[in-house]
Short mmCIF file of C-alpha atoms and ligand atoms in Angstrom, two decimals:
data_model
loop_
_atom_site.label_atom_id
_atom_site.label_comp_id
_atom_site.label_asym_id
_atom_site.label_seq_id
_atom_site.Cartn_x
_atom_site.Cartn_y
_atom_site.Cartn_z
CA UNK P 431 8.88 28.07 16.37
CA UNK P 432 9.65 28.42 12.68
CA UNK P 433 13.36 28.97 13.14
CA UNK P 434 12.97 26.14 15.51
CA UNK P 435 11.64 23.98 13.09
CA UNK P 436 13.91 24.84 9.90
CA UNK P 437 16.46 24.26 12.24
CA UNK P 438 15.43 20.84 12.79
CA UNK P 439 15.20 20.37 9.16
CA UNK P 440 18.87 21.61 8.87
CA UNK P 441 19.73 18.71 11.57
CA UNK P 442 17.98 15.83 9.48
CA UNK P 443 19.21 16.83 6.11
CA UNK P 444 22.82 16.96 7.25
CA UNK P 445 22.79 13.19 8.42
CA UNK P 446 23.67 11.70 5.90
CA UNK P 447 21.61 8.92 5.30
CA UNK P 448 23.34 5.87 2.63
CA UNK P 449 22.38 5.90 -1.06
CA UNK P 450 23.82 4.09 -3.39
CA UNK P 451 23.97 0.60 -1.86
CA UNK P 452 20.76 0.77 -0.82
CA UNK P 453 19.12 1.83 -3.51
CA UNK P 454 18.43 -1.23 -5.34
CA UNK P 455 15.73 -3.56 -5.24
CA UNK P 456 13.46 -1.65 -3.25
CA UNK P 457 10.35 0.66 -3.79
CA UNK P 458 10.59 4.35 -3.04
CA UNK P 459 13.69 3.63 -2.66
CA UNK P 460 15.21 2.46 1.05
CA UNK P 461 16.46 5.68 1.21
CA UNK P 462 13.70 7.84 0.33
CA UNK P 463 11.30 5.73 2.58
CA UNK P 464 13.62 6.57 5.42
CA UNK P 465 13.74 10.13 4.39
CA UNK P 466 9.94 10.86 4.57
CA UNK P 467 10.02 8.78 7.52
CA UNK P 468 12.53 11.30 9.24
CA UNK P 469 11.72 14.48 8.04
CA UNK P 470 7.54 13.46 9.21
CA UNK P 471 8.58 14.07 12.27
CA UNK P 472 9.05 17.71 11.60
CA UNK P 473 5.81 18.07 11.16
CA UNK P 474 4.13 17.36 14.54
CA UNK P 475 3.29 19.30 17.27
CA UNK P 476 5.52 19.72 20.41
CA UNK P 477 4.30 16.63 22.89
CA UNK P 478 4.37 14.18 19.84
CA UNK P 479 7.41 15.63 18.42
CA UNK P 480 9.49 15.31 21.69
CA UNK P 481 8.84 11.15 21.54
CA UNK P 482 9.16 10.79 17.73
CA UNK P 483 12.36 12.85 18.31
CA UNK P 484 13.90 10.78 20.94
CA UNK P 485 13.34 7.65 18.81
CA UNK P 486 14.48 9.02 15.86
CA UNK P 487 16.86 6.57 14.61
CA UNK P 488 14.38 3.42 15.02
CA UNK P 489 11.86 5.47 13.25
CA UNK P 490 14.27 6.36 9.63
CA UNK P 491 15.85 2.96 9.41
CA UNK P 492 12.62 0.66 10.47
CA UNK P 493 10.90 2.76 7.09
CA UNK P 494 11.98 -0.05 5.16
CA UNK P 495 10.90 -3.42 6.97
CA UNK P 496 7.53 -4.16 5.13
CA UNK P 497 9.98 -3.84 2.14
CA UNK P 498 12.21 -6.75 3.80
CA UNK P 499 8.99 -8.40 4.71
CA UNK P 500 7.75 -9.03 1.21
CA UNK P 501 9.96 -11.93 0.25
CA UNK P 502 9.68 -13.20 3.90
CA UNK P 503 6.45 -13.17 5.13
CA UNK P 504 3.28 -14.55 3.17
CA UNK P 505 0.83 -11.73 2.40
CA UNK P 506 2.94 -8.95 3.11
CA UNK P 507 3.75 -8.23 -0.78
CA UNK P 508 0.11 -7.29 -1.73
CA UNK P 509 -0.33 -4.35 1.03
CA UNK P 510 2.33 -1.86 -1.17
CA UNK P 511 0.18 -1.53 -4.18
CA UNK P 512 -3.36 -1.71 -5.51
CA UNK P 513 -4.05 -1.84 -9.22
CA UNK P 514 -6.53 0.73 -9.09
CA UNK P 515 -6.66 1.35 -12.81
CA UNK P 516 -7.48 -2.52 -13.76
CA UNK P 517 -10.51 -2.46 -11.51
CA UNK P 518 -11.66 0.56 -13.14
CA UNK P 519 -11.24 -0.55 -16.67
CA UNK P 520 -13.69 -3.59 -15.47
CA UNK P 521 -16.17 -1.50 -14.00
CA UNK P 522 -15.49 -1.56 -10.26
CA UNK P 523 -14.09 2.11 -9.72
CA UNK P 524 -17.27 2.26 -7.32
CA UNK P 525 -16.89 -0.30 -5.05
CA UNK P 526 -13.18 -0.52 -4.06
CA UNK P 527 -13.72 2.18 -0.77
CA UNK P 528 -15.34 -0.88 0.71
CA UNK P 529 -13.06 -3.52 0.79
CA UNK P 530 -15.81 -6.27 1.89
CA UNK P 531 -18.22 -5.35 -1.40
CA UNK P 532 -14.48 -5.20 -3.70
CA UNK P 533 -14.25 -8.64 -2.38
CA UNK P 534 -17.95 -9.94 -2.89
CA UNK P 535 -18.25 -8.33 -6.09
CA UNK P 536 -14.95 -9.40 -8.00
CA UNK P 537 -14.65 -12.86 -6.76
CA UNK P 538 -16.48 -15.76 -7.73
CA UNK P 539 -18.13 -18.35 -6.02
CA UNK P 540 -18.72 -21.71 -6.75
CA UNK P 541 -21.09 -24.31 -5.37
CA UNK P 542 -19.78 -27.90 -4.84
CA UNK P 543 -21.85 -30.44 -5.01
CA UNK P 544 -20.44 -34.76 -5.37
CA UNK P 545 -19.30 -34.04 -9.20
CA UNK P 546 -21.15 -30.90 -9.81
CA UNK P 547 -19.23 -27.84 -9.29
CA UNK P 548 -21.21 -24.55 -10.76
CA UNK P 549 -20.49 -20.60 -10.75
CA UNK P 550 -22.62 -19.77 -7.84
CA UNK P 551 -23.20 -16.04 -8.85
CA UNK P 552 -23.75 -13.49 -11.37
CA UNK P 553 -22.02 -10.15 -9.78
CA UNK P 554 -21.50 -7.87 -12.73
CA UNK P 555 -24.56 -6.57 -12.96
CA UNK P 556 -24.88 -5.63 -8.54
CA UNK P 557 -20.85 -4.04 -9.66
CA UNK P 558 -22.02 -2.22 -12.89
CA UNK P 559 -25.10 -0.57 -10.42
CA UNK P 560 -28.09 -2.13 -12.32
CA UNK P 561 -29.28 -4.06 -9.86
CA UNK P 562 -29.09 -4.53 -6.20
CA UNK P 563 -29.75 -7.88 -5.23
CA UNK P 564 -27.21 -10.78 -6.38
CA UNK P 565 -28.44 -13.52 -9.14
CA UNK P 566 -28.03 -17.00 -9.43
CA UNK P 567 -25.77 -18.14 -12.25
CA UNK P 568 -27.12 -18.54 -15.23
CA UNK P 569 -25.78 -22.48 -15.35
CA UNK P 570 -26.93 -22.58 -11.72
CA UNK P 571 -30.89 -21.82 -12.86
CA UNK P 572 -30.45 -24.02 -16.44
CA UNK P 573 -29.58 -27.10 -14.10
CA UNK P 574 -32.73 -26.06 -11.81
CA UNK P 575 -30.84 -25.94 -8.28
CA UNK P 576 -31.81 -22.40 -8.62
CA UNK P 577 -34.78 -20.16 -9.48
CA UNK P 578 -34.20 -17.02 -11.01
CA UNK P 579 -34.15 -15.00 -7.99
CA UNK P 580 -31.63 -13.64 -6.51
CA UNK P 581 -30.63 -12.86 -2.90
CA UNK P 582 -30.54 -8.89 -1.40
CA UNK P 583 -26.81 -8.26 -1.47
CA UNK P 584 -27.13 -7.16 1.82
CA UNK P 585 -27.29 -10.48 2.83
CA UNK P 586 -24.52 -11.47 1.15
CA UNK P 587 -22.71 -8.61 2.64
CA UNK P 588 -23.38 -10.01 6.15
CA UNK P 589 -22.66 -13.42 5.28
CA UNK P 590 -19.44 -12.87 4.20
CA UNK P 591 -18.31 -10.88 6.98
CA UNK P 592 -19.66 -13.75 9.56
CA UNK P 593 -18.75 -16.51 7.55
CA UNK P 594 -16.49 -16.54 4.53
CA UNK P 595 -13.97 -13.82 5.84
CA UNK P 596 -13.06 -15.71 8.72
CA UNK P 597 -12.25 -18.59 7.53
CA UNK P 598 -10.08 -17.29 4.30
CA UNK P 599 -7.30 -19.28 2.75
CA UNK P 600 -5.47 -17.63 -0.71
CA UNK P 601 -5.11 -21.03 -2.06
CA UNK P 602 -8.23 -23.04 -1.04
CA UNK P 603 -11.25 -21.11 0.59
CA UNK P 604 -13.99 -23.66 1.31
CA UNK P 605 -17.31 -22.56 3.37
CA UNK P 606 -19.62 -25.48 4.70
CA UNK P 607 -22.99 -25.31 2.97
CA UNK P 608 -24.35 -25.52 6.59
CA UNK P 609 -23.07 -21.95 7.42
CA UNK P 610 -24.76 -20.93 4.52
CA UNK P 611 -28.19 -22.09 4.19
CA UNK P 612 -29.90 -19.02 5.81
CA UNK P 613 -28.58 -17.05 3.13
CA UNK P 614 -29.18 -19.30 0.05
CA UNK P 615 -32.35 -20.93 -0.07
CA UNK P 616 -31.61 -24.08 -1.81
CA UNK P 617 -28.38 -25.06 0.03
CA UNK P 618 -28.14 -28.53 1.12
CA UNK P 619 -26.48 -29.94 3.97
CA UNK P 620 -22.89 -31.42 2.80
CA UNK P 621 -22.72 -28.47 -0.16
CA UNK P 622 -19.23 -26.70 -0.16
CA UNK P 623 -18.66 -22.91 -1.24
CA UNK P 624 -15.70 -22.63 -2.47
CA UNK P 625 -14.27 -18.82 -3.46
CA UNK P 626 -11.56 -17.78 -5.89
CA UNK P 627 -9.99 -14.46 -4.68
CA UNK P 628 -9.33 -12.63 -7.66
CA UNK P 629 -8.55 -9.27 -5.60
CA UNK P 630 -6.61 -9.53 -3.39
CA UNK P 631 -3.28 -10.42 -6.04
CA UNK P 632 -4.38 -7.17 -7.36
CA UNK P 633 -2.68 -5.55 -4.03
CA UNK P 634 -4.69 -4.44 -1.13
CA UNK P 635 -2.40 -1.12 0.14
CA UNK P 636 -5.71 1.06 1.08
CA UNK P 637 -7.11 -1.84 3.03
CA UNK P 638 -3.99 -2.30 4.98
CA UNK P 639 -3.26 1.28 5.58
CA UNK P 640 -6.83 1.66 7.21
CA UNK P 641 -6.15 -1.62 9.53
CA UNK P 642 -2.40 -0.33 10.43
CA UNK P 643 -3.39 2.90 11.30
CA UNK P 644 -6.27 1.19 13.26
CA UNK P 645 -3.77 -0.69 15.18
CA UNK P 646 -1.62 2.27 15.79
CA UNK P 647 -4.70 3.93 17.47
CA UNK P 648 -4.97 0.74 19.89
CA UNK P 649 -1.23 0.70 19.91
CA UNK P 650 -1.45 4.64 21.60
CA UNK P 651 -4.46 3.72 23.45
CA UNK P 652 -2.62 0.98 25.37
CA UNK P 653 0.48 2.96 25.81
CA UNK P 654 2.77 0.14 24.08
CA UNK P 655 6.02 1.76 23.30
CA UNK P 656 6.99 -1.00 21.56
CA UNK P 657 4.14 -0.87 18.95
CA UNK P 658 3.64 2.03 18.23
CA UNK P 659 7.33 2.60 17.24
CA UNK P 660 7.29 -0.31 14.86
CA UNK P 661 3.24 0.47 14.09
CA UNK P 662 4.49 4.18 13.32
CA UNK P 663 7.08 3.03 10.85
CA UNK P 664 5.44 1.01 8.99
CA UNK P 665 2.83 2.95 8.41
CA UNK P 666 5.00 5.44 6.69
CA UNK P 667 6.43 2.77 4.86
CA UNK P 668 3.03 2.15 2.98
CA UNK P 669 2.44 6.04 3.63
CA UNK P 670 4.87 6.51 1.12
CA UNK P 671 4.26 3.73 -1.11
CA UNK P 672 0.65 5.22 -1.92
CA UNK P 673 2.23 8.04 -3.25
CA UNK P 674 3.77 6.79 -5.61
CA UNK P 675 1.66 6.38 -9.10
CA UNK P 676 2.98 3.75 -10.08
CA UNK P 677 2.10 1.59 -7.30
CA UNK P 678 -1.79 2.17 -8.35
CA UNK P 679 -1.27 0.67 -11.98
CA UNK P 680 -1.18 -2.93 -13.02
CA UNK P 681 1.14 -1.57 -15.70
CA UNK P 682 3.57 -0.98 -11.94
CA UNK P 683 6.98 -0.80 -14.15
CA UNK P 684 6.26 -0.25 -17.67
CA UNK P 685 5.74 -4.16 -18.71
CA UNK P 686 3.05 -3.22 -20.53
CA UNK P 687 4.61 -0.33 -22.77
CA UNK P 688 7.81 -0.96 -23.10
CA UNK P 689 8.98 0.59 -20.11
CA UNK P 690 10.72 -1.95 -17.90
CA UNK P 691 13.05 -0.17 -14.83
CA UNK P 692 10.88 3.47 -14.88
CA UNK P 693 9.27 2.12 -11.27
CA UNK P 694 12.89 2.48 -10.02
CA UNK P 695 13.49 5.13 -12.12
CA UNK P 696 10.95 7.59 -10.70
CA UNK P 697 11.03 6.13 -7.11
CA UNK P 698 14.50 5.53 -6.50
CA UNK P 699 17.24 7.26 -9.32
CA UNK P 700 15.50 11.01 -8.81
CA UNK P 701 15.53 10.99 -5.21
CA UNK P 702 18.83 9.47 -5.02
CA UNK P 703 19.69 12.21 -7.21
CA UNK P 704 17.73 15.38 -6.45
CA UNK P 705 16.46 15.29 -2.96
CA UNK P 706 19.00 16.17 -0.57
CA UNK P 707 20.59 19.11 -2.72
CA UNK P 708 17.51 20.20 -4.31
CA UNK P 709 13.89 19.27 -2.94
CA UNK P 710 12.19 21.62 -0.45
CA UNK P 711 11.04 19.45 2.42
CA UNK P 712 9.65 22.17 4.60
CA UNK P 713 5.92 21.11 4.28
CA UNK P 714 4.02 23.04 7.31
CA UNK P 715 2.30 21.52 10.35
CA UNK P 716 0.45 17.94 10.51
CA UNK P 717 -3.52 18.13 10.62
CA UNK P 718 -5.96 16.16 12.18
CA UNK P 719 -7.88 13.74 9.79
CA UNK P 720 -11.31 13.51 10.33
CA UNK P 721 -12.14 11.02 7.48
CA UNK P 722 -9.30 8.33 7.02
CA UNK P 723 -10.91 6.36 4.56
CA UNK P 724 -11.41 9.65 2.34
CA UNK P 725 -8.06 10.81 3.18
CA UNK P 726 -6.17 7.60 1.93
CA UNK P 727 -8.03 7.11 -1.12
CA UNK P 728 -7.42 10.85 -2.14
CA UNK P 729 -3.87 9.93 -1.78
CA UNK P 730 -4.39 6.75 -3.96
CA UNK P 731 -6.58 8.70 -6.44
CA UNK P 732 -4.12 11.43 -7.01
CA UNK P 733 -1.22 9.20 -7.15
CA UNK P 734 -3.21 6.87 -9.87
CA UNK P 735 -3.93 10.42 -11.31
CA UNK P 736 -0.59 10.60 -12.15
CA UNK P 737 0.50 7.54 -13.93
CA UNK P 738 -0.23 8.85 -17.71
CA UNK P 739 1.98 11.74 -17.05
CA UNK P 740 4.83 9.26 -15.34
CA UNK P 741 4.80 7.12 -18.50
CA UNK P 742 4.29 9.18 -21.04
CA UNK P 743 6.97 11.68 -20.19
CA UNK P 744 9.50 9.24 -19.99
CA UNK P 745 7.84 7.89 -23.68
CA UNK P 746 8.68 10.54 -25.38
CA UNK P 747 11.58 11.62 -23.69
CA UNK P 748 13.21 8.67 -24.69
CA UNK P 749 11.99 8.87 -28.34
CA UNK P 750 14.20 12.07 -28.62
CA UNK P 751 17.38 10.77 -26.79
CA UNK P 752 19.76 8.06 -27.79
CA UNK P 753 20.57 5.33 -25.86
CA UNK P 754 23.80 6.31 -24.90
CA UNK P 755 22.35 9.17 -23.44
CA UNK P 756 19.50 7.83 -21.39
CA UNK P 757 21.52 4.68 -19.87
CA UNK P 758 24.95 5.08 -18.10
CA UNK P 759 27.45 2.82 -16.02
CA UNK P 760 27.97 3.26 -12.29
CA UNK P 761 29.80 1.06 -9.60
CA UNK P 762 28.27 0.09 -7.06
CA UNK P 763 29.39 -1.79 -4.30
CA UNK P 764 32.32 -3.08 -6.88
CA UNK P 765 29.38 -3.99 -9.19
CA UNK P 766 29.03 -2.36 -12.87
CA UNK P 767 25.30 -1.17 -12.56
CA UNK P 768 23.85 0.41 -15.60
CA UNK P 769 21.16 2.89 -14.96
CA UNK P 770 19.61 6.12 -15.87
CA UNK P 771 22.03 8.74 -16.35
CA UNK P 772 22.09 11.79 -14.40
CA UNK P 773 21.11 14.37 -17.15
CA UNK P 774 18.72 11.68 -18.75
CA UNK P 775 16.59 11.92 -14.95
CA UNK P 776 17.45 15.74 -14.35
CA UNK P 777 15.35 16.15 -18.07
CA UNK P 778 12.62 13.63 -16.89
CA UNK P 779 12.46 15.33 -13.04
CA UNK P 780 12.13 19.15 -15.32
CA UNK P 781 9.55 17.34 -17.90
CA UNK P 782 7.49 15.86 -14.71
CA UNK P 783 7.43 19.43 -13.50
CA UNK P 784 8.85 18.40 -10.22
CA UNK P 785 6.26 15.66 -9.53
CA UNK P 786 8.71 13.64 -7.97
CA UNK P 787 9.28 16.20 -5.53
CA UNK P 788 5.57 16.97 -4.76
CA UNK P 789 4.72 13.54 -4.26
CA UNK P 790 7.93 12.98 -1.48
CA UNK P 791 6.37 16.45 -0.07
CA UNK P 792 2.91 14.78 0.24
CA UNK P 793 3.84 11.91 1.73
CA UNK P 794 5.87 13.79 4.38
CA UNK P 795 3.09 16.03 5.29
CA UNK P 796 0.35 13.50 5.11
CA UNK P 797 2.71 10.83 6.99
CA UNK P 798 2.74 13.66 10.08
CA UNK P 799 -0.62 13.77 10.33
CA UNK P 800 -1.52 10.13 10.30
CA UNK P 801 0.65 9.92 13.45
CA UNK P 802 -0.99 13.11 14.59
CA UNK P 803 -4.25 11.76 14.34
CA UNK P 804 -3.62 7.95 15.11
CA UNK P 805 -2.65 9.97 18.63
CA UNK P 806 -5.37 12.34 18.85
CA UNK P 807 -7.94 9.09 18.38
CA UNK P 808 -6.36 7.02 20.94
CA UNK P 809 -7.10 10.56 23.61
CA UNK P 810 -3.87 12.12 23.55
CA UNK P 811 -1.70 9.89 25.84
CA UNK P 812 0.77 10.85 27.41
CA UNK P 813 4.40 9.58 25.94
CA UNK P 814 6.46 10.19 28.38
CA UNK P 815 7.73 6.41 28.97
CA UNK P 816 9.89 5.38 31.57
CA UNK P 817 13.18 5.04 30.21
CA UNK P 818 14.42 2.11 32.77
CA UNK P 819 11.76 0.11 30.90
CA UNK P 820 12.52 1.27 27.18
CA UNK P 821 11.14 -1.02 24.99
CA UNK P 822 13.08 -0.21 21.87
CA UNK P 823 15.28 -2.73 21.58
CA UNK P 824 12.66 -5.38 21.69
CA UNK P 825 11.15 -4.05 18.89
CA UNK P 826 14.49 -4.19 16.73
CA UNK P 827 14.22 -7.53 18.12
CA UNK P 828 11.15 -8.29 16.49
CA UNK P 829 12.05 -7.49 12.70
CA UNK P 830 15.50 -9.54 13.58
CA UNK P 831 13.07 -12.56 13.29
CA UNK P 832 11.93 -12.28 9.88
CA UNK P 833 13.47 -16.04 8.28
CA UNK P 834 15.63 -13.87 5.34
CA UNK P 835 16.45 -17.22 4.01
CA UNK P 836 12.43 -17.31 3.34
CA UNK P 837 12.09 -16.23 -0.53
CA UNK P 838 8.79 -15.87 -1.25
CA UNK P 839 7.87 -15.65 -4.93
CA UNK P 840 6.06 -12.23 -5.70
CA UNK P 841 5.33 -10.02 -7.95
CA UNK P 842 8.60 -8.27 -8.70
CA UNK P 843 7.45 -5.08 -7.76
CA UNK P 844 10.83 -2.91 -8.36
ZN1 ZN Z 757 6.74 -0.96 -0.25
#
């Protein structure tokens, strides 16, 4: 089985999969996305491994469509990133497992009433644990609509889910008083909630991993070729993104220290450079996941781990290395490019103590058991599809619907 195996990962590594003009604008790189894509597939066991085999191809270059999404498709930018280490710095490290409290606790909520329009809540103190129920706003009890009670956050918990959640808008999220009166006391008929989402711009990538894997499970379950091909790649897609520290920091490409380009830097230049010829892919067998939510935030948690050591490295590596040395020309795709030189990242890769590399390893391993386990979940189908009724091309079909000539504005995330 082993010689089996490293023979496989002879096969992958020898196609050669295009670098250099894909390599811009995109995060882990297109071509390292499609790499732990591909060599994830190594990692499964020999009934999954036969099907991810035989659809290969769809599986490596589909590892970049949520990446194509993001300028197309409204809400699709926020799933590759969370700024873990803002929320902590405010005081919400303890609630962002559970995405409905993250949401309760860091928005705010306003009650509308003809010309009156007051802060509904006071949240910091149910987010900083000293208390459990959810106070009235201060201006909300000086104006007497409100007594200085509060409600059980429980309650709010509940209401949310039933009634705010479903009817969410990003740009104008209204609730009908009416929904709300069994929650708050002094509610009157005609009142309007309105909510600002101040999260969810702060990326949602756990969130959305734990729904797309949920969807691969029903995606198995129901035997859908079709989905779970394209629910399979894009979860390595944001797979991979997770591992990657700087998608877990609001400071996501050096803005804030004077930094700009190490996101591609990190992501993109050292595996363009260093993976094929000198990363060690062989990663061992996929295993089952028994806690998903654990398991993802782990990999968040150890990627946002890793952020100091990704900035400062390059800090003072560049403090000790003219400019000439750190920043090169290449041509690419008849265009004068100038980017990090090759012994500028082979000194950052050393420096980093191959974090690069551990962090493609991860997300290789941890990729092959998400399938692994989305599978195991759904009761172990069988995969053995009828090929007269293959369904891959429909689901190429699908991405070739995304409106490229869509431009979203986002967060430029490279
Ligand atoms: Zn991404």
């Amino acid at each position: 089985m082993l010689s089996y195996r490293f023979i496989l990962v002879l096969l992958l590594l020898s196609i050669n999969l295009p670098k250099g003009n894909l390599m811009q604008k995109a995060e882990w790189g297109f071509y390292s996305h499609k790499l732990i894509n591909r060599m994830a597939v190594c990692t499964l066991p020999d009934d999954l491994m036969t099907f991810y085999r035989s659809n290969l191809d769809y599986i490596t270059s589909h590892a970049v469509d949520p990446d194509k999404r993001r300028y197309a498709v409204k809400g699709e930018a926020i799933r590759h990133y969370i700024d873990l280490d803002y929320w902590s710095r405010l005081g919400y490290s303890n609630w962002l497992k559970d995405y409905t409290y993250a949401m309760i606790l860091t928005n705010r909520f306003y009650i509308e009433r003809g010309e009156m329009n007051l802060l509904l809540f006071d949240t910091l103190a149910v987010a900083q644990g000293i208390q459990d129920s959810v106070f009235f706003s201060t201006e909300l009890i000086q104006s007497k609509i409100a007594d200085a009670h509060g409600i059980p956050l429980s309650d709010l918990h509940s209401a949310f889910l039933k009634k705010m959640l479903p009817v969410y808008d990003s740009e104008l999220w209204k609730v009908s008083g009416d929904d709300l009166r069994e929650v708050i006391p002094f509610i009157e008929s005609g009142d309007i909630v309105k909510i600002d989402d101040r999260f969810t711009a702060h990326g949602i990538l756990p969130y959305h991993l734990e729904r797309t894997y949920n969807q691969l499970v029903d995606a198995f379950r129901s035997k859908n070729k079709t989905r779970i091909l394209r629910l399979s790649a894009d979860i390595g897609h944001y797979i991979g993104d997770a591992h990657v520290p700087l998608h877990t920091s609001e400071n996501y490409n050096g803005q804030l220290s004077g930094q700009e380009g190490i996101h591609a830097f990190w992501e993109s230049r050292i595996p363009e450079l260093f993976a094929e010829a000198e990363f060690d892919f062989v990663v061992g067998p996929a295993m089952y996941i028994s806690d998903l939510r654990s398991f993802i935030w782990k990999i968040i948690m150890d990627s946002n781990c890793e952020v100091a050591s990704v900035l400062s490295t390059e800090k003072k590596l560049s403090q000790i290395t003219s400019p000439d040395q750190q920043f090169c020309f290449d041509e690419r795709q008849g265009n004068v490019t100038k980017i990090q030189c090759k012994d500028y990242a082979k000194k950052y890769h050393l420096l980093l103590d191959n974090q690069v590399e551990e962090r493609m390893r991860a997300s290789i391993i941890d990729l092959g058991s998400v399938w692994l386990s989305a599978w195991i979940d759904a009761g172990q189908p069988d995969l053995n599809f009828d090929s007269s009724r293959d369904q891959t091309e429909d689901a190429i079909g699908l991405d070739s619907l995304i409106p490229v000539s869509l431009k979203l504005k986002i967060r430029d995330h490279e």
